[in-house]
Amino acid sequence: MPIYLDNAATSHPKPAGVLEAVTLALTEDNANPGRSGHAAALRAARRVLRTREAVAALLNAESPLNVAFAFNCTDALNLAIKGALRRGDHVIASQLEHNSVLRVVAALARRGRIELTLLPPRPDGFIDPDDVRAAIRPNTALVICTHASNVTGAIQPVAAIARVARAAGAQFLIDGAQALGGLPVDVQALGCDLYAFPGHKSLLGPQGTGGLYIRPGLALNPLREGGTGTDSDRLEQPAEPPERYEAGTVNLPGLAGLGAGVDFVAPRISQIMGHERELTSALTEGLRRIPGVTVYSPSEEAARAGIACFNVGDLSSGEAADRLAAQGIAVRGGLHCAPGAHRFLGTLQRGAVRASVGHANTLDEIDALLAAVRALAQSG
Ligand SMILES: Cc1ncc(COP(=O)(O)O)c(C=O)c1O
């Protein structure tokens, strides 16, 4: 494996406990959770429950029942958006959102189902809660904002936006894809109604996992109907969470691994955040010192998740990322599925290079990337 600095796409490496939990779920505990009553099925169901409890505790959710599992963050965002909206609703979403939000709301708007306002950030790259307030309409039903930009890492003022949404009687959905596991998150203190997250990024679980926090009392329309192993004599989807949102067999190996990932992250979240901040500061400060390099991430440490976004001279971001890959350094060029963020940065044509750190990266690896970028900037 190269020097892996692509953790915002998916985290690597996964802790040993994650690999063990996946293996156990595919061997000794391999049965359908929540369906049959034999011992292996009960063990499988306990694994899923344990993961739900661990994620709920990490989020400070009111109850594990307020966490619905999904297949990735995109799936969770689709459930939140399509499940919360009615025809004629107005939605405010930040321009910094990932396509897993933008394409969903754009499709609903195109079909005439909703009215949509896309809110640009201030020149400093942060969404202004006053701009959200000014965009509110009588029919505003949902406000959506990413917790941290997946392009620049800028941590958005989500608690202040939540207060604006609440005062307007709108639901507030946070996309936590670049936050949960890397930053402390308390959904009750934030005051959000919905918080979507992937399992395979900073929570260190396998791909094919994710979930949605749904505040108590809020019932969404499910994305899918089907078997839940409960209320099987009725043709209606169960009303109760989380079964209401989890039709079909869940991803047992993935969720078992996710539980182990959360067990790894939860007790050391401040340590992980401190480590990632130290690495990202070293990286952004080092990059700023290289002539010809443009850095797009915020300079203030506390305003930034573990992402450094930059370009080298006139090189396209794809070319720069390919040259770094050829030297054994894995980063990501292009648009990172967030065209609005790149439009704001003026990088819609060439994209940008994104280096994203994780718990296992070291300062030596950051130095290696800086040396490679320095060489790239000199060679042009
Ligand atoms: C901000 C943001 N939202 C949503 C997603 C989608 O996550 P997933 O790939 O788990 O669907 C990503 C993925 O990179 C992201 O960075």
mmCIF file of C-alpha atoms and ligand atoms in Angstrom:
data_model
loop_
_atom_site.group_PDB
_atom_site.id
_atom_site.type_symbol
_atom_site.label_atom_id
_atom_site.label_comp_id
_atom_site.label_asym_id
_atom_site.label_seq_id
_atom_site.Cartn_x
_atom_site.Cartn_y
_atom_site.Cartn_z
ATOM 1 C CA MET A 1 0.000 0.000 0.000
ATOM 2 C CA PRO A 2 1.289 3.500 -0.807
ATOM 3 C CA ILE A 3 1.316 6.385 1.665
ATOM 4 C CA TYR A 4 -2.436 6.624 2.031
ATOM 5 C CA LEU A 5 -3.746 10.186 2.228
ATOM 6 C CA ASP A 6 -7.213 9.589 0.781
ATOM 7 C CA ASN A 7 -9.104 9.032 4.025
ATOM 8 C CA ALA A 8 -11.904 11.447 3.075
ATOM 9 C CA ALA A 9 -12.849 8.987 0.308
ATOM 10 C CA THR A 10 -12.650 5.961 2.597
ATOM 11 C CA SER A 11 -10.423 5.297 5.584
ATOM 12 C CA HIS A 12 -7.374 3.062 5.561
ATOM 13 C CA PRO A 13 -6.124 1.076 7.416
ATOM 14 C CA LYS A 14 -8.997 -0.460 9.327
ATOM 15 C CA PRO A 15 -8.177 -1.532 12.913
ATOM 16 C CA ALA A 16 -7.517 -5.265 13.481
ATOM 17 C CA GLY A 17 -10.739 -5.471 15.529
ATOM 18 C CA VAL A 18 -12.738 -4.512 12.434
ATOM 19 C CA LEU A 19 -11.242 -7.366 10.392
ATOM 20 C CA GLU A 20 -11.894 -9.824 13.242
ATOM 21 C CA ALA A 21 -15.506 -8.706 13.659
ATOM 22 C CA VAL A 22 -16.180 -9.036 9.904
ATOM 23 C CA THR A 23 -14.662 -12.530 9.899
ATOM 24 C CA LEU A 24 -16.724 -13.618 12.916
ATOM 25 C CA ALA A 25 -19.889 -12.268 11.283
ATOM 26 C CA LEU A 26 -19.129 -14.323 8.187
ATOM 27 C CA THR A 27 -18.264 -17.490 10.132
ATOM 28 C CA GLU A 28 -19.503 -18.251 13.673
ATOM 29 C CA ASP A 29 -22.259 -15.624 13.729
ATOM 30 C CA ASN A 30 -23.294 -15.933 10.087
ATOM 31 C CA ALA A 31 -27.099 -15.952 10.218
ATOM 32 C CA ASN A 32 -29.883 -13.498 9.472
ATOM 33 C CA PRO A 33 -30.198 -10.953 12.311
ATOM 34 C CA GLY A 34 -33.750 -10.209 13.484
ATOM 35 C CA ARG A 35 -35.302 -13.089 11.587
ATOM 36 C CA SER A 36 -34.816 -16.611 12.977
ATOM 37 C CA GLY A 37 -34.571 -17.494 16.686
ATOM 38 C CA HIS A 38 -31.662 -19.959 16.686
ATOM 39 C CA ALA A 39 -28.432 -19.217 18.499
ATOM 40 C CA ALA A 40 -26.409 -17.899 15.559
ATOM 41 C CA ALA A 41 -29.287 -15.623 14.456
ATOM 42 C CA LEU A 42 -29.527 -14.258 17.994
ATOM 43 C CA ARG A 43 -25.780 -13.631 18.080
ATOM 44 C CA ALA A 44 -26.041 -11.855 14.719
ATOM 45 C CA ALA A 45 -28.924 -9.719 16.005
ATOM 46 C CA ARG A 46 -26.922 -8.863 19.136
ATOM 47 C CA ARG A 47 -24.015 -7.707 16.961
ATOM 48 C CA VAL A 48 -26.275 -5.346 15.019
ATOM 49 C CA LEU A 49 -27.808 -4.040 18.260
ATOM 50 C CA ARG A 50 -24.361 -3.501 19.787
ATOM 51 C CA THR A 51 -23.306 -1.454 16.767
ATOM 52 C CA ARG A 52 -26.520 0.575 16.954
ATOM 53 C CA GLU A 53 -25.869 1.245 20.646
ATOM 54 C CA ALA A 54 -22.251 2.233 20.000
ATOM 55 C CA VAL A 55 -23.156 4.644 17.175
ATOM 56 C CA ALA A 56 -26.016 6.130 19.239
ATOM 57 C CA ALA A 57 -23.650 6.714 22.172
ATOM 58 C CA LEU A 58 -21.080 8.356 19.888
ATOM 59 C CA LEU A 59 -23.758 10.696 18.505
ATOM 60 C CA ASN A 60 -25.353 11.208 21.945
ATOM 61 C CA ALA A 61 -28.645 10.148 20.337
ATOM 62 C CA GLU A 62 -31.596 9.818 22.702
ATOM 63 C CA SER A 63 -31.856 6.081 21.990
ATOM 64 C CA PRO A 64 -30.307 3.446 19.695
ATOM 65 C CA LEU A 65 -33.751 3.284 18.043
ATOM 66 C CA ASN A 66 -33.031 6.738 16.611
ATOM 67 C CA VAL A 67 -30.222 5.338 14.453
ATOM 68 C CA ALA A 68 -31.292 3.717 11.160
ATOM 69 C CA PHE A 69 -28.592 1.885 9.250
ATOM 70 C CA ALA A 70 -28.027 2.545 5.551
ATOM 71 C CA PHE A 71 -25.639 1.288 2.891
ATOM 72 C CA ASN A 72 -23.501 4.452 2.767
ATOM 73 C CA CYS A 73 -23.906 8.153 3.484
ATOM 74 C CA THR A 74 -25.603 8.721 0.106
ATOM 75 C CA ASP A 75 -28.282 6.174 1.009
ATOM 76 C CA ALA A 76 -28.816 7.858 4.394
ATOM 77 C CA LEU A 77 -29.083 11.302 2.758
ATOM 78 C CA ASN A 78 -31.611 9.992 0.224
ATOM 79 C CA LEU A 79 -33.732 8.626 3.074
ATOM 80 C CA ALA A 80 -33.510 11.898 4.997
ATOM 81 C CA ILE A 81 -34.341 14.141 2.036
ATOM 82 C CA LYS A 82 -36.969 12.068 0.219
ATOM 83 C CA GLY A 83 -38.438 10.857 3.490
ATOM 84 C CA ALA A 84 -38.877 14.316 4.999
ATOM 85 C CA LEU A 85 -40.264 16.269 2.044
ATOM 86 C CA ARG A 86 -43.774 16.771 0.709
ATOM 87 C CA ARG A 87 -44.781 18.224 -2.659
ATOM 88 C CA GLY A 88 -44.488 22.024 -2.653
ATOM 89 C CA ASP A 89 -41.900 22.200 0.156
ATOM 90 C CA HIS A 90 -39.023 24.669 -0.040
ATOM 91 C CA VAL A 91 -35.492 23.363 0.641
ATOM 92 C CA ILE A 92 -32.374 25.384 1.457
ATOM 93 C CA ALA A 93 -29.099 23.557 0.820
ATOM 94 C CA SER A 94 -25.585 24.939 0.905
ATOM 95 C CA GLN A 95 -23.682 25.183 -2.359
ATOM 96 C CA LEU A 96 -20.861 23.279 -0.657
ATOM 97 C CA GLU A 97 -22.852 20.041 -0.548
ATOM 98 C CA HIS A 98 -21.696 16.781 -2.068
ATOM 99 C CA ASN A 99 -23.625 15.434 -5.064
ATOM 100 C CA SER A 100 -25.247 12.969 -2.667
ATOM 101 C CA VAL A 101 -27.288 15.985 -1.556
ATOM 102 C CA LEU A 102 -27.148 18.242 -4.637
ATOM 103 C CA ARG A 103 -28.296 15.645 -7.151
ATOM 104 C CA VAL A 104 -31.100 14.469 -4.897
ATOM 105 C CA VAL A 105 -32.566 17.951 -4.321
ATOM 106 C CA ALA A 106 -31.906 18.992 -7.936
ATOM 107 C CA ALA A 107 -33.835 15.959 -9.202
ATOM 108 C CA LEU A 108 -36.776 16.764 -6.913
ATOM 109 C CA ALA A 109 -36.726 20.400 -8.057
ATOM 110 C CA ARG A 110 -36.494 19.385 -11.735
ATOM 111 C CA ARG A 111 -39.583 17.219 -11.332
ATOM 112 C CA GLY A 112 -41.429 20.191 -9.821
ATOM 113 C CA ARG A 113 -41.762 18.476 -6.436
ATOM 114 C CA ILE A 114 -39.898 21.100 -4.380
ATOM 115 C CA GLU A 115 -38.608 24.676 -4.533
ATOM 116 C CA LEU A 116 -34.851 24.854 -4.055
ATOM 117 C CA THR A 117 -32.447 27.542 -2.843
ATOM 118 C CA LEU A 118 -28.732 26.801 -3.101
ATOM 119 C CA LEU A 119 -26.849 29.049 -0.703
ATOM 120 C CA PRO A 120 -23.305 30.167 -1.562
ATOM 121 C CA PRO A 121 -20.736 30.457 1.236
ATOM 122 C CA ARG A 122 -19.238 33.766 2.367
ATOM 123 C CA PRO A 123 -15.909 34.625 0.715
ATOM 124 C CA ASP A 124 -14.127 32.833 3.588
ATOM 125 C CA GLY A 125 -15.758 29.503 2.635
ATOM 126 C CA PHE A 126 -18.258 29.263 5.502
ATOM 127 C CA ILE A 127 -22.051 29.354 5.259
ATOM 128 C CA ASP A 128 -23.464 32.377 7.063
ATOM 129 C CA PRO A 129 -26.448 31.533 9.326
ATOM 130 C CA ASP A 130 -27.828 35.011 8.554
ATOM 131 C CA ASP A 131 -27.937 34.070 4.862
ATOM 132 C CA VAL A 132 -29.929 30.950 5.818
ATOM 133 C CA ARG A 133 -32.340 33.151 7.798
ATOM 134 C CA ALA A 134 -32.752 35.497 4.837
ATOM 135 C CA ALA A 135 -33.555 32.563 2.515
ATOM 136 C CA ILE A 136 -36.338 31.152 4.704
ATOM 137 C CA ARG A 137 -39.815 31.139 3.106
ATOM 138 C CA PRO A 138 -43.165 30.272 4.666
ATOM 139 C CA ASN A 139 -42.941 26.790 3.076
ATOM 140 C CA THR A 140 -39.306 26.078 3.995
ATOM 141 C CA ALA A 141 -39.417 22.523 5.300
ATOM 142 C CA LEU A 142 -35.779 21.432 5.215
ATOM 143 C CA VAL A 143 -32.361 23.063 5.602
ATOM 144 C CA ILE A 144 -29.293 20.997 4.640
ATOM 145 C CA CYS A 145 -25.663 21.711 5.416
ATOM 146 C CA THR A 146 -22.526 19.645 5.421
ATOM 147 C CA HIS A 147 -20.773 19.499 8.818
ATOM 148 C CA ALA A 148 -17.357 19.830 7.153
ATOM 149 C CA SER A 149 -16.690 20.503 3.470
ATOM 150 C CA ASN A 150 -15.279 17.435 1.749
ATOM 151 C CA VAL A 151 -13.257 19.751 -0.520
ATOM 152 C CA THR A 152 -11.683 22.288 1.856
ATOM 153 C CA GLY A 153 -12.403 20.665 5.223
ATOM 154 C CA ALA A 154 -14.042 23.908 6.455
ATOM 155 C CA ILE A 155 -16.184 23.101 9.510
ATOM 156 C CA GLN A 156 -19.529 24.835 9.084
ATOM 157 C CA PRO A 157 -21.443 26.656 11.862
ATOM 158 C CA VAL A 158 -24.059 23.909 12.069
ATOM 159 C CA ALA A 159 -25.264 24.683 15.614
ATOM 160 C CA ALA A 160 -26.066 28.277 14.621
ATOM 161 C CA ILE A 161 -27.788 27.106 11.411
ATOM 162 C CA ALA A 162 -29.815 24.621 13.494
ATOM 163 C CA ARG A 163 -31.127 27.513 15.622
ATOM 164 C CA VAL A 164 -32.210 29.382 12.476
ATOM 165 C CA ALA A 165 -33.961 26.296 11.061
ATOM 166 C CA ARG A 166 -35.672 25.533 14.367
ATOM 167 C CA ALA A 167 -36.927 29.115 14.750
ATOM 168 C CA ALA A 168 -38.436 28.822 11.253
ATOM 169 C CA GLY A 169 -40.063 25.464 12.025
ATOM 170 C CA ALA A 170 -37.954 23.687 9.379
ATOM 171 C CA GLN A 171 -36.098 20.392 9.831
ATOM 172 C CA PHE A 172 -32.311 20.556 9.774
ATOM 173 C CA LEU A 173 -30.264 17.809 8.110
ATOM 174 C CA ILE A 174 -26.498 17.669 8.624
ATOM 175 C CA ASP A 175 -24.266 15.679 6.272
ATOM 176 C CA GLY A 176 -21.693 14.306 8.705
ATOM 177 C CA ALA A 177 -19.637 12.416 6.109
ATOM 178 C CA GLN A 178 -16.431 14.285 6.909
ATOM 179 C CA ALA A 179 -17.087 14.826 10.602
ATOM 180 C CA LEU A 180 -18.358 11.848 12.589
ATOM 181 C CA GLY A 181 -15.399 9.940 14.007
ATOM 182 C CA GLY A 182 -12.965 12.799 13.391
ATOM 183 C CA LEU A 183 -14.771 15.471 15.415
ATOM 184 C CA PRO A 184 -16.911 15.136 18.549
ATOM 185 C CA VAL A 185 -20.595 15.165 17.516
ATOM 186 C CA ASP A 186 -23.542 15.606 19.885
ATOM 187 C CA VAL A 187 -26.781 15.650 17.910
ATOM 188 C CA GLN A 188 -28.805 16.887 20.875
ATOM 189 C CA ALA A 189 -26.441 19.777 21.599
ATOM 190 C CA LEU A 190 -26.292 20.627 17.885
ATOM 191 C CA GLY A 191 -30.081 20.675 17.769
ATOM 192 C CA CYS A 192 -30.354 18.874 14.435
ATOM 193 C CA ASP A 193 -33.264 16.709 13.348
ATOM 194 C CA LEU A 194 -31.336 14.432 10.997
ATOM 195 C CA TYR A 195 -27.632 13.536 10.879
ATOM 196 C CA ALA A 196 -26.358 11.339 8.028
ATOM 197 C CA PHE A 197 -23.037 9.508 8.235
ATOM 198 C CA PRO A 198 -20.967 6.894 6.388
ATOM 199 C CA GLY A 199 -19.534 3.925 8.282
ATOM 200 C CA HIS A 200 -16.479 3.555 6.081
ATOM 201 C CA LYS A 201 -14.735 6.897 6.599
ATOM 202 C CA SER A 202 -13.697 8.160 10.052
ATOM 203 C CA LEU A 203 -15.724 5.479 11.855
ATOM 204 C CA LEU A 204 -13.259 2.993 10.291
ATOM 205 C CA GLY A 205 -15.906 0.419 9.345
ATOM 206 C CA PRO A 206 -16.206 -1.462 6.044
ATOM 207 C CA GLN A 207 -17.685 0.014 2.877
ATOM 208 C CA GLY A 208 -21.400 -0.633 2.412
ATOM 209 C CA THR A 209 -22.234 0.869 5.812
ATOM 210 C CA GLY A 210 -23.701 4.158 6.960
ATOM 211 C CA GLY A 211 -26.680 5.480 8.831
ATOM 212 C CA LEU A 212 -29.052 8.253 9.734
ATOM 213 C CA TYR A 213 -29.881 9.745 13.128
ATOM 214 C CA ILE A 214 -33.585 10.634 13.177
ATOM 215 C CA ARG A 215 -34.692 12.708 16.143
ATOM 216 C CA PRO A 216 -37.457 11.194 18.318
ATOM 217 C CA GLY A 217 -40.927 12.106 17.138
ATOM 218 C CA LEU A 218 -39.891 12.617 13.516
ATOM 219 C CA ALA A 219 -41.315 9.945 11.171
ATOM 220 C CA LEU A 220 -39.909 9.838 7.637
ATOM 221 C CA ASN A 221 -41.441 8.112 4.663
ATOM 222 C CA PRO A 222 -39.268 5.023 4.134
ATOM 223 C CA LEU A 223 -37.209 4.767 0.934
ATOM 224 C CA ARG A 224 -37.964 1.045 0.656
ATOM 225 C CA GLU A 225 -40.701 -1.242 1.822
ATOM 226 C CA GLY A 226 -40.145 -4.906 2.545
ATOM 227 C CA GLY A 227 -39.487 -7.581 5.131
ATOM 228 C CA THR A 228 -38.323 -6.551 8.583
ATOM 229 C CA GLY A 229 -38.984 -9.711 10.610
ATOM 230 C CA THR A 230 -41.591 -7.714 12.613
ATOM 231 C CA ASP A 231 -45.374 -7.167 12.175
ATOM 232 C CA SER A 232 -45.168 -9.667 9.318
ATOM 233 C CA ASP A 233 -48.941 -10.199 9.140
ATOM 234 C CA ARG A 234 -49.466 -6.573 8.045
ATOM 235 C CA LEU A 235 -48.990 -5.175 4.573
ATOM 236 C CA GLU A 236 -47.924 -1.770 5.908
ATOM 237 C CA GLN A 237 -44.311 -1.035 6.685
ATOM 238 C CA PRO A 238 -43.898 -0.971 10.501
ATOM 239 C CA ALA A 239 -44.348 2.495 12.019
ATOM 240 C CA GLU A 240 -41.554 2.001 14.545
ATOM 241 C CA PRO A 241 -37.937 2.940 13.985
ATOM 242 C CA PRO A 242 -35.507 1.530 13.073
ATOM 243 C CA GLU A 243 -37.387 -1.333 11.304
ATOM 244 C CA ARG A 244 -39.471 1.233 9.414
ATOM 245 C CA TYR A 245 -36.317 2.261 7.521
ATOM 246 C CA GLU A 246 -34.423 -1.046 7.266
ATOM 247 C CA ALA A 247 -36.352 -3.299 4.885
ATOM 248 C CA GLY A 248 -34.488 -6.434 3.833
ATOM 249 C CA THR A 249 -31.478 -8.183 5.295
ATOM 250 C CA VAL A 250 -29.013 -5.731 6.796
ATOM 251 C CA ASN A 251 -25.276 -5.806 6.045
ATOM 252 C CA LEU A 252 -24.256 -7.989 9.002
ATOM 253 C CA PRO A 253 -20.518 -8.262 8.228
ATOM 254 C CA GLY A 254 -20.380 -4.540 7.518
ATOM 255 C CA LEU A 255 -22.272 -3.572 10.659
ATOM 256 C CA ALA A 256 -20.221 -5.958 12.806
ATOM 257 C CA GLY A 257 -17.090 -4.285 11.449
ATOM 258 C CA LEU A 258 -18.598 -0.852 11.960
ATOM 259 C CA GLY A 259 -19.246 -1.676 15.618
ATOM 260 C CA ALA A 260 -15.584 -2.572 16.048
ATOM 261 C CA GLY A 261 -14.573 0.614 14.251
ATOM 262 C CA VAL A 262 -16.686 2.726 16.599
ATOM 263 C CA ASP A 263 -15.247 0.806 19.585
ATOM 264 C CA PHE A 264 -11.795 1.840 18.344
ATOM 265 C CA VAL A 265 -12.701 5.489 17.695
ATOM 266 C CA ALA A 266 -15.019 6.339 20.620
ATOM 267 C CA PRO A 267 -12.517 6.191 23.502
ATOM 268 C CA ARG A 268 -9.843 8.117 21.586
ATOM 269 C CA ILE A 269 -11.799 10.744 19.678
ATOM 270 C CA SER A 270 -9.965 13.740 21.198
ATOM 271 C CA GLN A 271 -6.646 12.029 20.576
ATOM 272 C CA ILE A 272 -7.571 11.281 16.934
ATOM 273 C CA MET A 273 -8.801 14.847 16.404
ATOM 274 C CA GLY A 274 -5.613 16.289 17.929
ATOM 275 C CA HIS A 275 -3.422 14.007 15.817
ATOM 276 C CA GLU A 276 -5.282 14.793 12.586
ATOM 277 C CA ARG A 277 -5.153 18.525 13.351
ATOM 278 C CA GLU A 278 -1.408 18.372 13.928
ATOM 279 C CA LEU A 279 -0.884 16.540 10.615
ATOM 280 C CA THR A 280 -3.206 18.828 8.672
ATOM 281 C CA SER A 281 -1.558 21.956 10.108
ATOM 282 C CA ALA A 282 1.898 20.657 9.188
ATOM 283 C CA LEU A 283 0.587 19.889 5.715
ATOM 284 C CA THR A 284 -1.248 23.147 5.004
ATOM 285 C CA GLU A 285 1.547 25.298 6.472
ATOM 286 C CA GLY A 286 4.163 23.329 4.524
ATOM 287 C CA LEU A 287 2.161 23.623 1.300
ATOM 288 C CA ARG A 288 1.725 27.393 1.772
ATOM 289 C CA ARG A 289 5.514 27.759 1.918
ATOM 290 C CA ILE A 290 6.034 26.106 -1.498
ATOM 291 C CA PRO A 291 6.204 28.714 -4.310
ATOM 292 C CA GLY A 292 3.549 28.088 -6.948
ATOM 293 C CA VAL A 293 1.235 26.086 -4.677
ATOM 294 C CA THR A 294 -2.288 27.412 -3.974
ATOM 295 C CA VAL A 295 -3.966 26.152 -0.794
ATOM 296 C CA TYR A 296 -7.766 26.317 -0.513
ATOM 297 C CA SER A 297 -8.300 24.949 3.017
ATOM 298 C CA PRO A 298 -8.880 27.339 5.941
ATOM 299 C CA SER A 299 -5.698 28.399 7.731
ATOM 300 C CA GLU A 300 -7.244 28.256 11.201
ATOM 301 C CA GLU A 301 -6.733 24.799 12.715
ATOM 302 C CA ALA A 302 -10.009 24.628 14.665
ATOM 303 C CA ALA A 303 -12.020 25.558 11.557
ATOM 304 C CA ARG A 304 -10.834 22.591 9.522
ATOM 305 C CA ALA A 305 -11.342 18.817 9.391
ATOM 306 C CA GLY A 306 -8.380 16.606 8.327
ATOM 307 C CA ILE A 307 -8.320 17.818 4.718
ATOM 308 C CA ALA A 308 -5.762 19.884 2.785
ATOM 309 C CA CYS A 309 -6.872 21.004 -0.657
ATOM 310 C CA PHE A 310 -4.422 22.557 -3.118
ATOM 311 C CA ASN A 311 -3.152 22.957 -6.659
ATOM 312 C CA VAL A 312 0.399 22.949 -7.985
ATOM 313 C CA GLY A 313 1.353 25.626 -10.530
ATOM 314 C CA ASP A 314 -0.699 25.241 -13.694
ATOM 315 C CA LEU A 315 -0.935 21.455 -13.459
ATOM 316 C CA SER A 316 -4.386 19.938 -13.693
ATOM 317 C CA SER A 317 -5.313 18.301 -10.406
ATOM 318 C CA GLY A 318 -5.622 14.925 -12.131
ATOM 319 C CA GLU A 319 -2.105 15.188 -13.517
ATOM 320 C CA ALA A 320 -0.715 16.242 -10.124
ATOM 321 C CA ALA A 321 -2.528 13.388 -8.338
ATOM 322 C CA ASP A 322 -1.282 10.893 -10.963
ATOM 323 C CA ARG A 323 2.309 12.086 -10.528
ATOM 324 C CA LEU A 324 2.025 11.753 -6.762
ATOM 325 C CA ALA A 325 0.506 8.269 -7.180
ATOM 326 C CA ALA A 326 3.476 7.300 -9.346
ATOM 327 C CA GLN A 327 5.644 8.141 -6.333
ATOM 328 C CA GLY A 328 3.570 5.980 -4.002
ATOM 329 C CA ILE A 329 1.376 8.694 -2.499
ATOM 330 C CA ALA A 330 -2.405 8.224 -2.710
ATOM 331 C CA VAL A 331 -4.399 11.478 -2.858
ATOM 332 C CA ARG A 332 -7.433 12.493 -4.925
ATOM 333 C CA GLY A 333 -7.674 15.029 -7.752
ATOM 334 C CA GLY A 334 -10.778 16.214 -9.618
ATOM 335 C CA LEU A 335 -14.011 17.597 -8.239
ATOM 336 C CA HIS A 336 -14.648 15.268 -5.272
ATOM 337 C CA CYS A 337 -18.344 15.042 -6.301
ATOM 338 C CA ALA A 338 -18.824 18.610 -5.024
ATOM 339 C CA PRO A 339 -19.152 20.908 -8.058
ATOM 340 C CA GLY A 340 -20.600 23.824 -6.058
ATOM 341 C CA ALA A 341 -17.571 23.939 -3.764
ATOM 342 C CA HIS A 342 -15.247 23.964 -6.773
ATOM 343 C CA ARG A 343 -17.311 26.639 -8.505
ATOM 344 C CA PHE A 344 -16.878 28.750 -5.364
ATOM 345 C CA LEU A 345 -13.098 28.126 -5.352
ATOM 346 C CA GLY A 346 -12.820 28.825 -9.091
ATOM 347 C CA THR A 347 -11.522 25.282 -9.671
ATOM 348 C CA LEU A 348 -14.454 23.804 -11.584
ATOM 349 C CA GLN A 349 -12.281 23.257 -14.674
ATOM 350 C CA ARG A 350 -9.053 21.905 -13.233
ATOM 351 C CA GLY A 351 -10.312 20.516 -9.906
ATOM 352 C CA ALA A 352 -7.937 20.399 -6.958
ATOM 353 C CA VAL A 353 -5.721 17.899 -5.172
ATOM 354 C CA ARG A 354 -7.124 16.692 -1.870
ATOM 355 C CA ALA A 355 -4.911 15.059 0.754
ATOM 356 C CA SER A 356 -6.922 13.744 3.680
ATOM 357 C CA VAL A 357 -5.377 12.338 6.837
ATOM 358 C CA GLY A 358 -6.476 9.550 9.160
ATOM 359 C CA HIS A 359 -5.640 8.220 12.588
ATOM 360 C CA ALA A 360 -2.758 6.083 11.302
ATOM 361 C CA ASN A 361 -0.888 8.710 9.261
ATOM 362 C CA THR A 362 2.421 10.080 10.507
ATOM 363 C CA LEU A 363 4.373 13.337 10.255
ATOM 364 C CA ASP A 364 6.977 11.447 8.180
ATOM 365 C CA GLU A 365 4.266 10.724 5.592
ATOM 366 C CA ILE A 366 3.287 14.396 5.549
ATOM 367 C CA ASP A 367 6.958 15.299 5.002
ATOM 368 C CA ALA A 368 7.115 12.807 2.112
ATOM 369 C CA LEU A 369 4.071 14.429 0.477
ATOM 370 C CA LEU A 370 5.534 17.915 0.969
ATOM 371 C CA ALA A 371 8.828 16.839 -0.613
ATOM 372 C CA ALA A 372 6.977 15.315 -3.577
ATOM 373 C CA VAL A 373 4.857 18.456 -4.068
ATOM 374 C CA ARG A 374 7.982 20.638 -3.831
ATOM 375 C CA ALA A 375 9.581 18.580 -6.607
ATOM 376 C CA LEU A 376 6.396 18.778 -8.664
ATOM 377 C CA ALA A 377 6.218 22.564 -8.270
ATOM 378 C CA GLN A 378 9.861 22.883 -9.377
ATOM 379 C CA SER A 379 9.505 20.600 -12.398
ATOM 380 C CA GLY A 380 6.272 22.379 -13.434
HETATM 381 C C1 LIG B 1 -19.566 15.430 2.353
HETATM 382 C C2 LIG B 1 -19.921 14.073 1.803
HETATM 383 N N1 LIG B 1 -21.194 13.694 1.762
HETATM 384 C C3 LIG B 1 -21.569 12.508 1.287
HETATM 385 C C4 LIG B 1 -20.641 11.607 0.827
HETATM 386 C C5 LIG B 1 -21.115 10.287 0.287
HETATM 387 O O1 LIG B 1 -20.675 9.248 1.095
HETATM 388 P P1 LIG B 1 -20.804 7.727 0.606
HETATM 389 O O2 LIG B 1 -19.712 7.515 -0.374
HETATM 390 O O3 LIG B 1 -20.638 6.940 1.880
HETATM 391 O O4 LIG B 1 -22.139 7.558 0.020
HETATM 392 C C6 LIG B 1 -19.291 11.933 0.835
HETATM 393 C C7 LIG B 1 -18.286 11.004 0.295
HETATM 394 O O5 LIG B 1 -17.169 11.313 0.049
HETATM 395 C C8 LIG B 1 -18.925 13.202 1.341
HETATM 396 O O6 LIG B 1 -17.641 13.574 1.388
#
